[in-house]
CSV table of C-alpha atoms and ligand atoms in Angstrom, one decimal:
chain,number,residue,atom,x,y,z
A,1,MET,CA,-51.6,-28.7,106.2
A,2,SER,CA,-49.8,-25.7,105.4
A,3,ASP,CA,-49.3,-22.5,108.1
A,4,GLN,CA,-51.6,-20.1,105.4
A,5,LYS,CA,-54.6,-23.1,105.7
A,6,ARG,CA,-54.5,-23.9,109.6
A,7,GLY,CA,-54.1,-20.5,110.5
A,8,MET,CA,-53.5,-18.9,113.7
A,9,HIS,CA,-55.2,-20.7,116.4
A,10,GLY,CA,-54.8,-24.4,116.1
A,11,ILE,CA,-57.7,-26.6,114.4
A,12,TRP,CA,-60.5,-28.3,115.2
A,13,ALA,CA,-58.9,-32.3,115.1
A,14,GLY,CA,-62.3,-33.7,112.7
A,15,ARG,CA,-65.7,-33.3,111.6
A,16,TRP,CA,-67.4,-34.8,115.0
A,17,THR,CA,-65.1,-32.1,117.0
A,18,PHE,CA,-66.6,-28.5,115.2
A,19,ILE,CA,-70.1,-29.7,115.5
A,20,LEU,CA,-69.2,-31.0,119.5
A,21,ALA,CA,-67.6,-27.2,119.5
A,22,ALA,CA,-70.3,-25.1,117.6
A,23,THR,CA,-73.1,-27.6,119.7
A,24,GLY,CA,-71.2,-26.5,122.6
A,25,SER,CA,-71.5,-23.2,122.2
A,26,ALA,CA,-75.8,-23.3,120.6
A,27,VAL,CA,-77.0,-25.1,123.8
A,28,GLY,CA,-77.2,-23.4,127.0
A,29,LEU,CA,-78.9,-21.6,128.4
A,30,GLY,CA,-80.2,-20.0,125.7
A,31,ASN,CA,-82.0,-23.7,125.3
A,32,LEU,CA,-82.3,-24.6,129.1
A,33,TRP,CA,-83.3,-20.9,130.5
A,34,LYS,CA,-84.7,-18.7,128.1
A,35,PHE,CA,-85.9,-20.3,125.4
A,36,PRO,CA,-88.4,-21.0,128.5
A,37,TYR,CA,-89.1,-18.3,129.8
A,38,ILE,CA,-89.7,-16.5,126.8
A,39,THR,CA,-92.0,-18.7,125.2
A,40,GLY,CA,-93.5,-18.1,128.8
A,41,GLU,CA,-94.1,-14.9,127.7
A,42,ASN,CA,-95.2,-14.8,124.5
A,43,GLY,CA,-97.8,-16.4,124.5
A,44,GLY,CA,-96.7,-20.3,123.8
A,45,GLY,CA,-97.4,-22.3,120.6
A,46,ALA,CA,-98.2,-19.5,118.1
A,47,PHE,CA,-94.7,-17.8,119.5
A,48,VAL,CA,-92.6,-21.7,118.9
A,49,LEU,CA,-93.6,-21.8,115.1
A,50,VAL,CA,-92.6,-18.5,114.4
A,51,TYR,CA,-89.2,-19.6,116.4
A,52,LEU,CA,-88.2,-22.5,114.7
A,53,ALA,CA,-89.3,-20.4,111.6
A,54,CYS,CA,-87.0,-18.5,112.4
A,55,ILE,CA,-84.2,-21.1,112.9
A,56,LEU,CA,-85.5,-22.5,108.8
A,57,LEU,CA,-85.1,-19.5,106.8
A,58,ALA,CA,-82.6,-17.2,108.5
A,59,GLY,CA,-80.5,-19.1,112.0
A,60,ILE,CA,-79.7,-21.7,109.7
A,61,PRO,CA,-78.2,-20.1,106.5
A,62,VAL,CA,-77.0,-17.6,108.4
A,63,MET,CA,-74.9,-19.7,110.2
A,64,LEU,CA,-73.2,-20.8,106.9
A,65,ALA,CA,-72.5,-18.2,106.3
A,66,GLU,CA,-70.7,-17.3,109.6
A,67,VAL,CA,-68.5,-20.2,109.3
A,68,LEU,CA,-68.1,-20.3,105.3
A,69,LEU,CA,-66.5,-16.5,106.3
A,70,GLY,CA,-64.4,-17.6,108.9
A,71,ARG,CA,-62.9,-21.7,107.7
A,72,LYS,CA,-62.3,-19.1,104.1
A,73,THR,CA,-60.0,-16.3,106.0
A,74,ARG,CA,-59.2,-18.6,108.7
A,75,LEU,CA,-59.1,-15.3,111.3
A,76,SER,CA,-61.2,-13.6,113.4
A,77,PRO,CA,-63.8,-12.3,113.5
A,78,ILE,CA,-62.8,-8.6,112.6
A,79,ASN,CA,-60.1,-9.4,110.5
A,80,ALA,CA,-61.5,-11.9,108.7
A,81,MET,CA,-64.9,-9.1,107.9
A,82,ALA,CA,-61.9,-6.5,107.0
A,83,LYS,CA,-60.5,-9.0,104.3
A,84,MET,CA,-63.0,-10.1,103.1
A,85,THR,CA,-64.4,-6.9,102.6
A,86,GLU,CA,-62.1,-6.2,100.9
A,87,GLU,CA,-61.4,-8.3,98.7
A,88,THR,CA,-65.1,-8.8,97.2
A,89,GLY,CA,-64.4,-5.0,97.3
A,90,ALA,CA,-67.8,-4.6,99.1
A,91,PRO,CA,-69.2,-1.0,101.2
A,92,LYS,CA,-66.7,-0.9,103.9
A,93,LEU,CA,-70.1,-0.8,106.2
A,94,PHE,CA,-69.3,-4.5,106.4
A,95,HIS,CA,-65.9,-4.6,107.8
A,96,GLY,CA,-67.9,-3.1,111.2
A,97,ILE,CA,-70.1,-6.4,111.9
A,98,GLY,CA,-67.0,-7.3,113.4
A,99,TRP,CA,-66.6,-4.4,115.2
A,100,MET,CA,-70.1,-4.7,115.8
A,101,GLY,CA,-70.5,-8.4,117.1
A,102,ALA,CA,-66.7,-7.2,119.5
A,103,ALA,CA,-69.1,-5.2,121.3
A,104,SER,CA,-71.7,-7.5,122.0
A,105,GLY,CA,-70.0,-10.2,122.3
A,106,PHE,CA,-69.2,-7.8,125.6
A,107,PHE,CA,-72.8,-7.2,126.6
A,108,ILE,CA,-73.8,-11.4,125.9
A,109,LEU,CA,-70.7,-12.1,128.5
A,110,SER,CA,-72.1,-10.4,130.5
A,111,PHE,CA,-74.3,-11.1,131.9
A,112,TYR,CA,-74.6,-14.5,131.5
A,113,SER,CA,-72.1,-15.0,133.9
A,114,VAL,CA,-74.1,-13.6,135.7
A,115,ILE,CA,-77.3,-16.3,135.5
A,116,ALA,CA,-74.4,-19.2,135.0
A,117,GLY,CA,-73.8,-17.8,138.2
A,118,TRP,CA,-77.0,-18.8,139.6
A,119,ALA,CA,-76.6,-22.1,138.1
A,120,LEU,CA,-73.8,-22.7,140.4
A,121,LEU,CA,-75.1,-21.5,143.8
A,122,TYR,CA,-78.6,-24.4,142.7
A,123,VAL,CA,-75.8,-27.1,142.2
A,124,GLY,CA,-74.7,-26.2,145.8
A,125,LYS,CA,-78.5,-24.6,147.1
A,126,ILE,CA,-80.0,-28.8,145.7
A,127,ALA,CA,-77.1,-30.9,146.8
A,128,SER,CA,-77.6,-29.5,150.6
A,129,GLY,CA,-81.3,-31.0,150.0
A,130,ALA,CA,-82.9,-27.7,150.7
A,131,PHE,CA,-85.3,-28.4,148.1
A,132,VAL,CA,-86.8,-31.9,149.2
A,133,GLY,CA,-90.1,-31.9,149.6
A,134,ILE,CA,-90.7,-28.1,148.4
A,135,ASN,CA,-93.7,-26.7,146.4
A,136,ALA,CA,-94.4,-23.4,143.7
A,137,ASP,CA,-94.3,-20.7,146.8
A,138,GLY,CA,-91.3,-22.0,148.7
A,139,SER,CA,-89.4,-22.8,145.8
A,140,GLY,CA,-90.1,-19.4,144.3
A,141,ALA,CA,-89.6,-17.6,148.0
A,142,ALA,CA,-86.1,-19.2,148.2
A,143,PHE,CA,-85.2,-17.9,144.4
A,144,GLY,CA,-86.3,-14.6,145.2
A,145,ALA,CA,-83.8,-14.8,148.4
A,146,MET,CA,-81.1,-15.5,146.0
A,147,LEU,CA,-81.7,-12.1,144.2
A,148,ALA,CA,-81.9,-10.2,147.1
A,149,ASP,CA,-78.4,-10.5,147.5
A,150,PRO,CA,-75.8,-9.1,145.6
A,151,VAL,CA,-72.7,-10.5,147.1
A,152,GLY,CA,-73.3,-14.0,146.6
A,153,LEU,CA,-74.6,-13.4,142.8
A,154,THR,CA,-71.5,-11.5,142.8
A,155,ILE,CA,-69.2,-14.2,143.9
A,156,TRP,CA,-70.8,-16.5,141.6
A,157,HIS,CA,-70.2,-14.6,138.5
A,158,THR,CA,-67.4,-13.8,139.4
A,159,VAL,CA,-66.3,-17.5,140.1
A,160,PHE,CA,-68.3,-18.6,136.7
A,161,MET,CA,-66.5,-16.0,134.7
A,162,PHE,CA,-63.0,-17.1,135.9
A,163,LEU,CA,-63.9,-20.3,134.4
A,164,THR,CA,-64.6,-19.4,131.3
A,165,GLY,CA,-61.2,-17.6,131.5
A,166,ALA,CA,-59.3,-20.6,132.4
A,167,VAL,CA,-61.1,-22.7,129.0
A,168,ILE,CA,-60.0,-19.9,126.9
A,169,ALA,CA,-56.7,-19.0,127.8
A,170,ARG,CA,-55.3,-22.4,127.0
A,171,GLY,CA,-56.9,-21.9,123.6
A,172,VAL,CA,-58.7,-23.8,120.4
A,173,ASN,CA,-58.1,-28.3,121.3
A,174,LYS,CA,-56.3,-28.0,124.7
A,175,GLY,CA,-59.0,-26.6,127.1
A,176,LEU,CA,-62.3,-27.1,124.3
A,177,GLU,CA,-62.2,-29.9,122.9
A,178,ALA,CA,-61.5,-32.7,125.4
A,179,ALA,CA,-63.9,-31.0,127.8
A,180,LEU,CA,-67.3,-31.3,125.3
A,181,LYS,CA,-66.1,-34.7,124.7
A,182,ILE,CA,-68.0,-35.6,127.8
A,183,LEU,CA,-70.3,-33.2,128.9
A,184,MET,CA,-72.2,-33.5,125.7
A,185,PRO,CA,-73.5,-36.3,125.7
A,186,VAL,CA,-74.0,-36.5,129.7
A,187,LEU,CA,-76.1,-33.6,129.3
A,188,PHE,CA,-78.3,-35.0,127.0
A,189,ILE,CA,-78.9,-38.4,128.6
A,190,LEU,CA,-79.5,-36.7,131.3
A,191,MET,CA,-81.9,-34.5,130.1
A,192,LEU,CA,-84.3,-37.1,128.8
A,193,ILE,CA,-83.5,-38.5,132.1
A,194,LEU,CA,-86.2,-35.7,132.8
A,195,PHE,CA,-88.0,-35.6,130.1
A,196,GLY,CA,-89.5,-39.5,131.6
A,197,TYR,CA,-89.8,-37.4,134.2
A,198,SER,CA,-91.8,-34.7,133.6
A,199,LEU,CA,-94.9,-37.4,131.6
A,200,THR,CA,-95.7,-38.8,134.9
A,201,THR,CA,-96.6,-35.6,136.6
A,202,PRO,CA,-100.5,-34.7,135.4
A,203,GLY,CA,-99.6,-31.4,133.9
A,204,PHE,CA,-97.4,-32.6,131.7
A,205,MET,CA,-100.1,-32.6,128.1
A,206,GLN,CA,-101.0,-28.7,129.1
A,207,GLY,CA,-97.8,-28.2,128.8
A,208,PHE,CA,-97.6,-30.0,125.5
A,209,HIS,CA,-99.9,-27.8,124.5
A,210,PHE,CA,-99.6,-25.0,125.4
A,211,LEU,CA,-95.7,-25.5,123.3
A,212,PHE,CA,-97.7,-26.8,120.0
A,213,ASP,CA,-100.8,-25.2,119.7
A,214,PHE,CA,-100.3,-22.0,117.4
A,215,ASP,CA,-102.4,-19.3,118.6
A,216,PHE,CA,-101.7,-16.3,116.8
A,217,SER,CA,-104.2,-13.9,118.8
A,218,LYS,CA,-101.5,-14.0,121.5
A,219,LEU,CA,-98.8,-12.8,119.0
A,220,SER,CA,-97.8,-9.2,118.5
A,221,GLY,CA,-95.2,-7.2,117.4
A,222,GLU,CA,-92.6,-7.2,119.5
A,223,SER,CA,-92.6,-11.1,120.9
A,224,VAL,CA,-92.0,-11.3,116.8
A,225,VAL,CA,-88.9,-10.1,117.7
A,226,VAL,CA,-88.1,-11.6,120.2
A,227,ALA,CA,-89.0,-14.4,118.3
A,228,LEU,CA,-86.2,-14.2,115.5
A,229,GLY,CA,-83.8,-12.7,118.2
A,230,HIS,CA,-83.7,-15.6,120.2
A,231,SER,CA,-83.4,-17.8,117.1
A,232,PHE,CA,-80.2,-16.2,116.5
A,233,PHE,CA,-79.2,-15.8,120.1
A,234,THR,CA,-79.8,-19.8,120.1
A,235,LEU,CA,-77.2,-20.3,117.6
A,236,SER,CA,-75.1,-17.9,118.8
A,237,LEU,CA,-75.1,-16.0,115.3
A,238,GLY,CA,-75.3,-12.4,115.2
A,239,MET,CA,-71.8,-11.6,115.9
A,240,GLY,CA,-68.9,-14.1,115.0
A,241,ALA,CA,-69.2,-17.0,117.7
A,242,ILE,CA,-69.5,-19.5,114.5
A,243,MET,CA,-67.9,-17.5,112.4
A,244,ALA,CA,-64.9,-18.0,114.7
A,245,TYR,CA,-65.2,-21.4,115.1
A,246,GLY,CA,-65.5,-22.4,111.8
A,247,ALA,CA,-62.1,-20.7,111.4
A,248,TYR,CA,-61.0,-23.3,113.8
A,249,MET,CA,-62.8,-25.6,110.8
A,250,PRO,CA,-61.1,-29.0,108.6
A,251,GLN,CA,-60.6,-27.8,105.3
A,252,GLU,CA,-61.3,-31.1,103.7
A,253,GLN,CA,-64.8,-30.4,105.8
A,254,SER,CA,-69.1,-30.3,104.2
A,255,LEU,CA,-70.3,-27.0,105.8
A,256,GLY,CA,-73.8,-27.8,104.9
A,257,LYS,CA,-74.8,-31.7,106.7
A,258,THR,CA,-72.5,-29.9,109.6
A,259,ILE,CA,-74.7,-27.2,110.8
A,260,MET,CA,-77.8,-29.1,110.2
A,261,TRP,CA,-76.9,-31.9,113.2
A,262,VAL,CA,-76.3,-28.1,115.2
A,263,GLY,CA,-79.5,-26.2,113.9
A,264,LEU,CA,-81.7,-30.1,115.5
A,265,LEU,CA,-79.3,-31.2,118.3
A,266,ASP,CA,-80.3,-26.9,119.7
A,267,THR,CA,-83.0,-26.9,118.8
A,268,LEU,CA,-84.2,-31.3,119.9
A,269,VAL,CA,-82.4,-29.4,124.0
A,270,ALA,CA,-84.7,-26.2,123.2
A,271,LEU,CA,-87.4,-28.8,122.8
A,272,ILE,CA,-87.7,-31.0,125.5
A,273,ALA,CA,-86.3,-28.4,127.7
A,274,GLY,CA,-90.2,-26.4,126.9
A,275,MET,CA,-91.9,-29.8,127.6
A,276,ILE,CA,-90.5,-30.3,131.4
A,277,ILE,CA,-90.7,-27.4,132.1
A,278,PHE,CA,-93.5,-26.8,131.5
A,279,ALA,CA,-95.0,-29.8,131.9
A,280,ILE,CA,-93.8,-29.0,136.2
A,281,VAL,CA,-95.4,-25.7,135.9
A,282,PHE,CA,-98.7,-27.1,135.4
A,283,SER,CA,-98.7,-29.4,137.8
A,284,ASN,CA,-98.0,-26.9,140.6
A,285,GLY,CA,-99.7,-24.3,139.4
A,286,LEU,CA,-96.7,-21.8,138.7
A,287,GLU,CA,-97.6,-18.6,136.3
A,288,PRO,CA,-95.5,-19.8,132.7
A,289,SER,CA,-95.4,-16.3,132.0
A,290,SER,CA,-93.2,-15.7,135.4
A,291,GLY,CA,-89.9,-14.3,133.7
A,292,PRO,CA,-86.3,-15.0,134.2
A,293,GLY,CA,-87.2,-17.2,137.4
A,294,LEU,CA,-89.3,-20.2,135.0
A,295,MET,CA,-86.4,-22.4,135.1
A,296,PHE,CA,-84.8,-22.1,138.8
A,297,VAL,CA,-88.1,-22.2,140.4
A,298,SER,CA,-89.9,-25.3,138.4
A,299,LEU,CA,-86.9,-27.1,138.5
A,300,PRO,CA,-86.1,-27.7,142.0
A,301,ILE,CA,-90.2,-28.8,142.7
A,302,ALA,CA,-89.5,-32.2,140.5
A,303,PHE,CA,-85.5,-32.3,141.6
A,304,GLY,CA,-88.1,-32.7,145.2
A,305,SER,CA,-90.3,-34.8,144.6
A,306,MET,CA,-89.0,-37.5,143.0
A,307,PRO,CA,-86.5,-40.5,144.3
A,308,GLY,CA,-83.7,-39.6,143.9
A,309,GLY,CA,-84.1,-36.0,143.5
A,310,ILE,CA,-80.9,-35.2,144.4
A,311,PHE,CA,-78.6,-37.0,143.3
A,312,PHE,CA,-80.5,-36.0,139.5
A,313,GLY,CA,-80.7,-32.4,140.2
A,314,THR,CA,-77.4,-32.0,141.0
A,315,VAL,CA,-75.8,-33.5,138.5
A,316,PHE,CA,-78.6,-31.7,136.0
A,317,PHE,CA,-77.0,-27.8,137.4
A,318,ILE,CA,-73.9,-29.3,137.5
A,319,LEU,CA,-74.8,-29.5,133.8
A,320,VAL,CA,-76.4,-26.1,132.9
A,321,SER,CA,-73.4,-24.2,134.5
A,322,ILE,CA,-71.1,-26.4,131.6
A,323,ALA,CA,-74.0,-25.6,128.9
A,324,ALA,CA,-73.3,-22.2,129.5
A,325,TRP,CA,-70.1,-22.3,129.8
A,326,SER,CA,-68.6,-24.1,127.0
A,327,SER,CA,-71.3,-21.8,125.4
A,328,ALA,CA,-69.4,-18.3,127.2
A,329,ILE,CA,-66.4,-19.7,125.4
A,330,SER,CA,-67.8,-19.1,122.3
A,331,ILE,CA,-68.5,-15.8,123.2
A,332,ALA,CA,-65.1,-13.5,124.0
A,333,GLU,CA,-63.7,-15.6,122.2
A,334,PRO,CA,-63.4,-14.0,118.5
A,335,ALA,CA,-62.3,-10.4,120.9
A,336,VAL,CA,-59.4,-13.4,122.3
A,337,ALA,CA,-58.9,-14.2,118.4
A,338,TRP,CA,-59.0,-10.7,117.5
A,339,ALA,CA,-56.9,-9.7,120.3
A,340,VAL,CA,-54.6,-12.1,119.1
A,341,GLU,CA,-53.5,-11.7,115.8
A,342,LYS,CA,-52.3,-8.4,117.0
A,343,GLY,CA,-49.4,-9.7,119.4
A,344,ILE,CA,-51.3,-10.0,122.6
A,345,THR,CA,-50.0,-13.0,124.4
A,346,ARG,CA,-53.9,-15.1,124.9
A,347,VAL,CA,-53.9,-14.9,128.3
A,348,LYS,CA,-53.1,-11.4,128.8
A,349,ALA,CA,-56.0,-11.2,125.7
A,350,THR,CA,-58.9,-13.3,127.9
A,351,ALA,CA,-57.2,-11.9,130.9
A,352,ALA,CA,-58.8,-7.4,129.5
A,353,ILE,CA,-61.0,-8.7,128.0
A,354,CYS,CA,-63.3,-11.5,130.7
A,355,GLY,CA,-62.1,-8.6,132.9
A,356,PHE,CA,-64.0,-6.1,131.6
A,357,ALA,CA,-67.2,-8.1,130.7
A,358,TRP,CA,-67.0,-9.5,135.3
A,359,PHE,CA,-67.1,-5.7,135.7
A,360,LEU,CA,-69.8,-4.6,133.3
A,361,GLY,CA,-72.4,-7.3,135.1
A,362,LEU,CA,-72.3,-6.2,138.3
A,363,GLY,CA,-74.5,-3.8,136.3
A,364,THR,CA,-77.2,-7.3,135.3
A,365,VAL,CA,-76.5,-8.2,139.1
A,366,LEU,CA,-77.8,-5.3,140.5
A,367,SER,CA,-80.6,-4.9,138.6
A,368,PHE,CA,-82.1,-8.0,140.4
A,369,ASN,CA,-81.5,-5.7,144.1
A,370,GLU,CA,-81.0,-2.8,144.6
A,371,TRP,CA,-81.7,-1.5,140.8
A,372,ALA,CA,-85.1,-3.0,140.1
A,373,GLU,CA,-86.8,0.5,140.9
A,374,TYR,CA,-84.0,2.2,137.4
A,375,LYS,CA,-85.6,1.5,134.7
A,376,LEU,CA,-85.1,2.6,130.9
A,377,PHE,CA,-88.0,2.2,128.8
A,378,GLY,CA,-89.1,0.2,131.4
A,379,LYS,CA,-86.5,-2.3,131.4
A,380,THR,CA,-83.7,-2.8,134.0
A,381,PHE,CA,-80.4,-2.5,133.1
A,382,PHE,CA,-80.0,-6.4,132.0
A,383,ASP,CA,-83.7,-6.3,130.8
A,384,THR,CA,-81.9,-3.3,128.5
A,385,LEU,CA,-78.5,-5.2,127.7
A,386,ASP,CA,-80.2,-8.6,127.2
A,387,PHE,CA,-83.4,-7.0,124.4
A,388,LEU,CA,-80.3,-4.1,122.8
A,389,THR,CA,-78.3,-8.0,121.9
A,390,ALA,CA,-81.0,-10.7,120.9
A,391,ASN,CA,-83.0,-8.1,119.5
A,392,ILE,CA,-81.3,-5.2,118.0
A,393,MET,CA,-77.7,-6.6,117.3
A,394,LEU,CA,-77.6,-10.1,116.9
A,395,PRO,CA,-80.2,-9.7,114.2
A,396,LEU,CA,-78.1,-7.1,112.5
A,397,GLY,CA,-75.1,-9.1,112.2
A,398,GLY,CA,-77.0,-11.7,110.9
A,399,LEU,CA,-78.4,-9.6,108.1
A,400,LEU,CA,-75.8,-7.9,107.0
A,401,ILE,CA,-74.0,-11.8,106.3
A,402,ALA,CA,-76.5,-12.7,104.4
A,403,ILE,CA,-76.4,-9.2,102.4
A,404,PHE,CA,-72.6,-10.1,102.6
A,405,VAL,CA,-72.6,-13.9,101.9
A,406,GLY,CA,-75.3,-13.2,99.5
A,407,TRP,CA,-73.8,-10.5,97.2
A,408,PHE,CA,-70.3,-9.0,97.4
A,409,VAL,CA,-68.8,-13.8,97.9
A,410,SER,CA,-69.3,-14.8,94.7
A,411,SER,CA,-70.6,-17.8,93.8
A,412,ASP,CA,-68.3,-19.2,92.6
A,413,ALA,CA,-65.7,-18.6,96.0
A,414,VAL,CA,-69.2,-20.1,97.7
A,415,LYS,CA,-69.6,-23.3,96.2
A,416,LYS,CA,-65.3,-24.2,96.9
A,417,GLU,CA,-65.9,-22.7,99.9
A,418,ALA,CA,-69.3,-24.4,101.5
A,419,ASN,CA,-68.1,-28.0,99.5
A,420,ILE,CA,-72.0,-29.2,99.9
A,421,GLU,CA,-71.9,-32.3,97.5
A,422,ASN,CA,-76.7,-31.9,96.7
A,423,GLU,CA,-76.4,-28.6,93.5
A,424,THR,CA,-80.4,-28.0,94.3
A,425,LEU,CA,-79.8,-27.5,98.5
A,426,PHE,CA,-77.0,-25.2,97.0
A,427,LYS,CA,-79.3,-23.5,94.9
A,428,VAL,CA,-81.6,-23.4,97.9
A,429,TRP,CA,-79.8,-22.2,100.5
A,430,ARG,CA,-78.3,-19.7,98.4
A,431,PHE,CA,-81.1,-18.3,97.7
A,432,ILE,CA,-82.0,-18.2,101.1
A,433,LEU,CA,-79.3,-16.1,102.2
A,434,ARG,CA,-79.8,-13.2,99.3
A,435,PHE,CA,-83.7,-13.4,99.3
A,436,VAL,CA,-85.1,-14.9,102.1
A,437,SER,CA,-83.3,-14.1,105.3
A,438,PRO,CA,-83.4,-11.3,104.0
A,439,ALA,CA,-86.3,-10.4,104.3
A,440,ALA,CA,-87.6,-12.0,106.8
A,441,VAL,CA,-85.1,-10.2,109.1
A,442,SER,CA,-86.4,-6.6,107.8
A,443,ILE,CA,-90.0,-7.3,108.2
A,444,ILE,CA,-89.1,-8.5,111.4
A,445,PHE,CA,-87.8,-5.8,112.6
A,446,LEU,CA,-90.1,-2.8,110.6
A,447,HIS,CA,-92.3,-4.7,112.2
A,448,GLY,CA,-91.3,-4.7,115.8
A,449,LEU,CA,-90.2,-1.4,114.9
A,450,GLY,CA,-94.2,-0.3,114.6
A,451,VAL,CA,-94.0,0.8,111.3
A,452,PHE,CA,-97.1,-1.3,110.0
A,453,ASN,CA,-99.2,-0.5,113.3
B,1,LIG,N1,-76.2,-19.9,121.7
B,1,LIG,C1,-76.4,-19.4,123.3
B,1,LIG,C2,-76.9,-20.0,124.1
B,1,LIG,O1,-78.1,-20.5,123.2
B,1,LIG,C3,-75.1,-18.4,123.7
B,1,LIG,C4,-74.3,-17.8,123.7
B,1,LIG,C5,-72.8,-18.4,122.4
B,1,LIG,C6,-74.7,-17.1,122.5
B,1,LIG,N2,-72.1,-17.6,121.9
B,1,LIG,C7,-73.4,-17.1,121.3
B,1,LIG,C8,-75.2,-16.3,121.7
B,1,LIG,C9,-73.2,-16.0,121.2
B,1,LIG,C10,-75.5,-14.9,121.3
B,1,LIG,C11,-74.4,-14.3,120.6
B,1,LIG,O2,-77.0,-20.6,125.5
């Protein structure tokens, strides 16, 4: 393979490696922690349905477009967009996709690392037996005590950010591939064990109905925006993470099938996590709408009462941490790759980017205790960052990417790069990308802003 085709950052070893890396990026706190709690806050079934529709009509098509741009240029998202904008003669605005993505990446990484720190902290808590025989009140109190301690939160946020930087600094091949090959399958198996446990709980069917009975009266404009935003967040779209990974994808690999796998696995993990968590929520009289603590309060109750709970619980939270780790890496990769193209060493670039995100993360740490009362439009510092990135920046990035690939890159060029063997499938995808995704995202945006009310 020529250097031109290979790019300067390395290349995945093969088809399954890209799937692993992209799935590692996609499957993370978004699936295990965020999806269940926002589903709880937004009333369940109807929200899940809109979320699934967004995955299919916006997420998957945009993912294909992102990977395509990455692989075609073999550059970091910022430079990929610069090059493609110039080549196609598209308005300069599209160049901005790369920059906005880098900004979203900083914001997301900053709070993502804090939440991942909770998971690290819970590994030790569960292993110590602190949750044996615990009830809903006890588990809620333990979670509250954790949030009230900014020093503890900062320590684990620091540990997580350091771990993330350590892998990124080693580079794409050595750092990532080796770890993911073992970890992803183990995570999946453990989830199936937990799922088996949840089937034995009295609240399983109630949780199931909560997730899959569609009651549209519970759906507000904001819920729809949250569902759309989360479909981008969970698939790591709209900021260049998947574009960066696409830049390391072997040339001969067909994009369509590969991406279907990633979308399917990601959705499966989210739905299974939802079924597990809501089974426990309803079995123990917890509130589905109790917010970001949902996973951290509900799962320890299950581990505290099941046979072998200390073992399974410890392993589970280790895996949550690892899933978060493999996602965090992809959040930082676009900015690091850009700095490397500028001639900065990978290690220095990583230190600067992770250091800055770490500092910003202190705001999220404090928003759960010292700053909890400081609110902007009713949102804490953490809520604001989360809302701004997931519900505004990512969908906007996705919208621009869909329009760019749909309307400015020539059909021939797209066809050659996408390498989709099935002609009909290619046409369907291109149609969705040109018309359906931009329309869906725009309508939901306007709806969320209250334009139709
Ligand atoms: N998708 C990941 C999760 O669900 C988070 C993530 C990784 C992400 N890379 C991203 C979110 C890029 C937005 C953009 O946990």
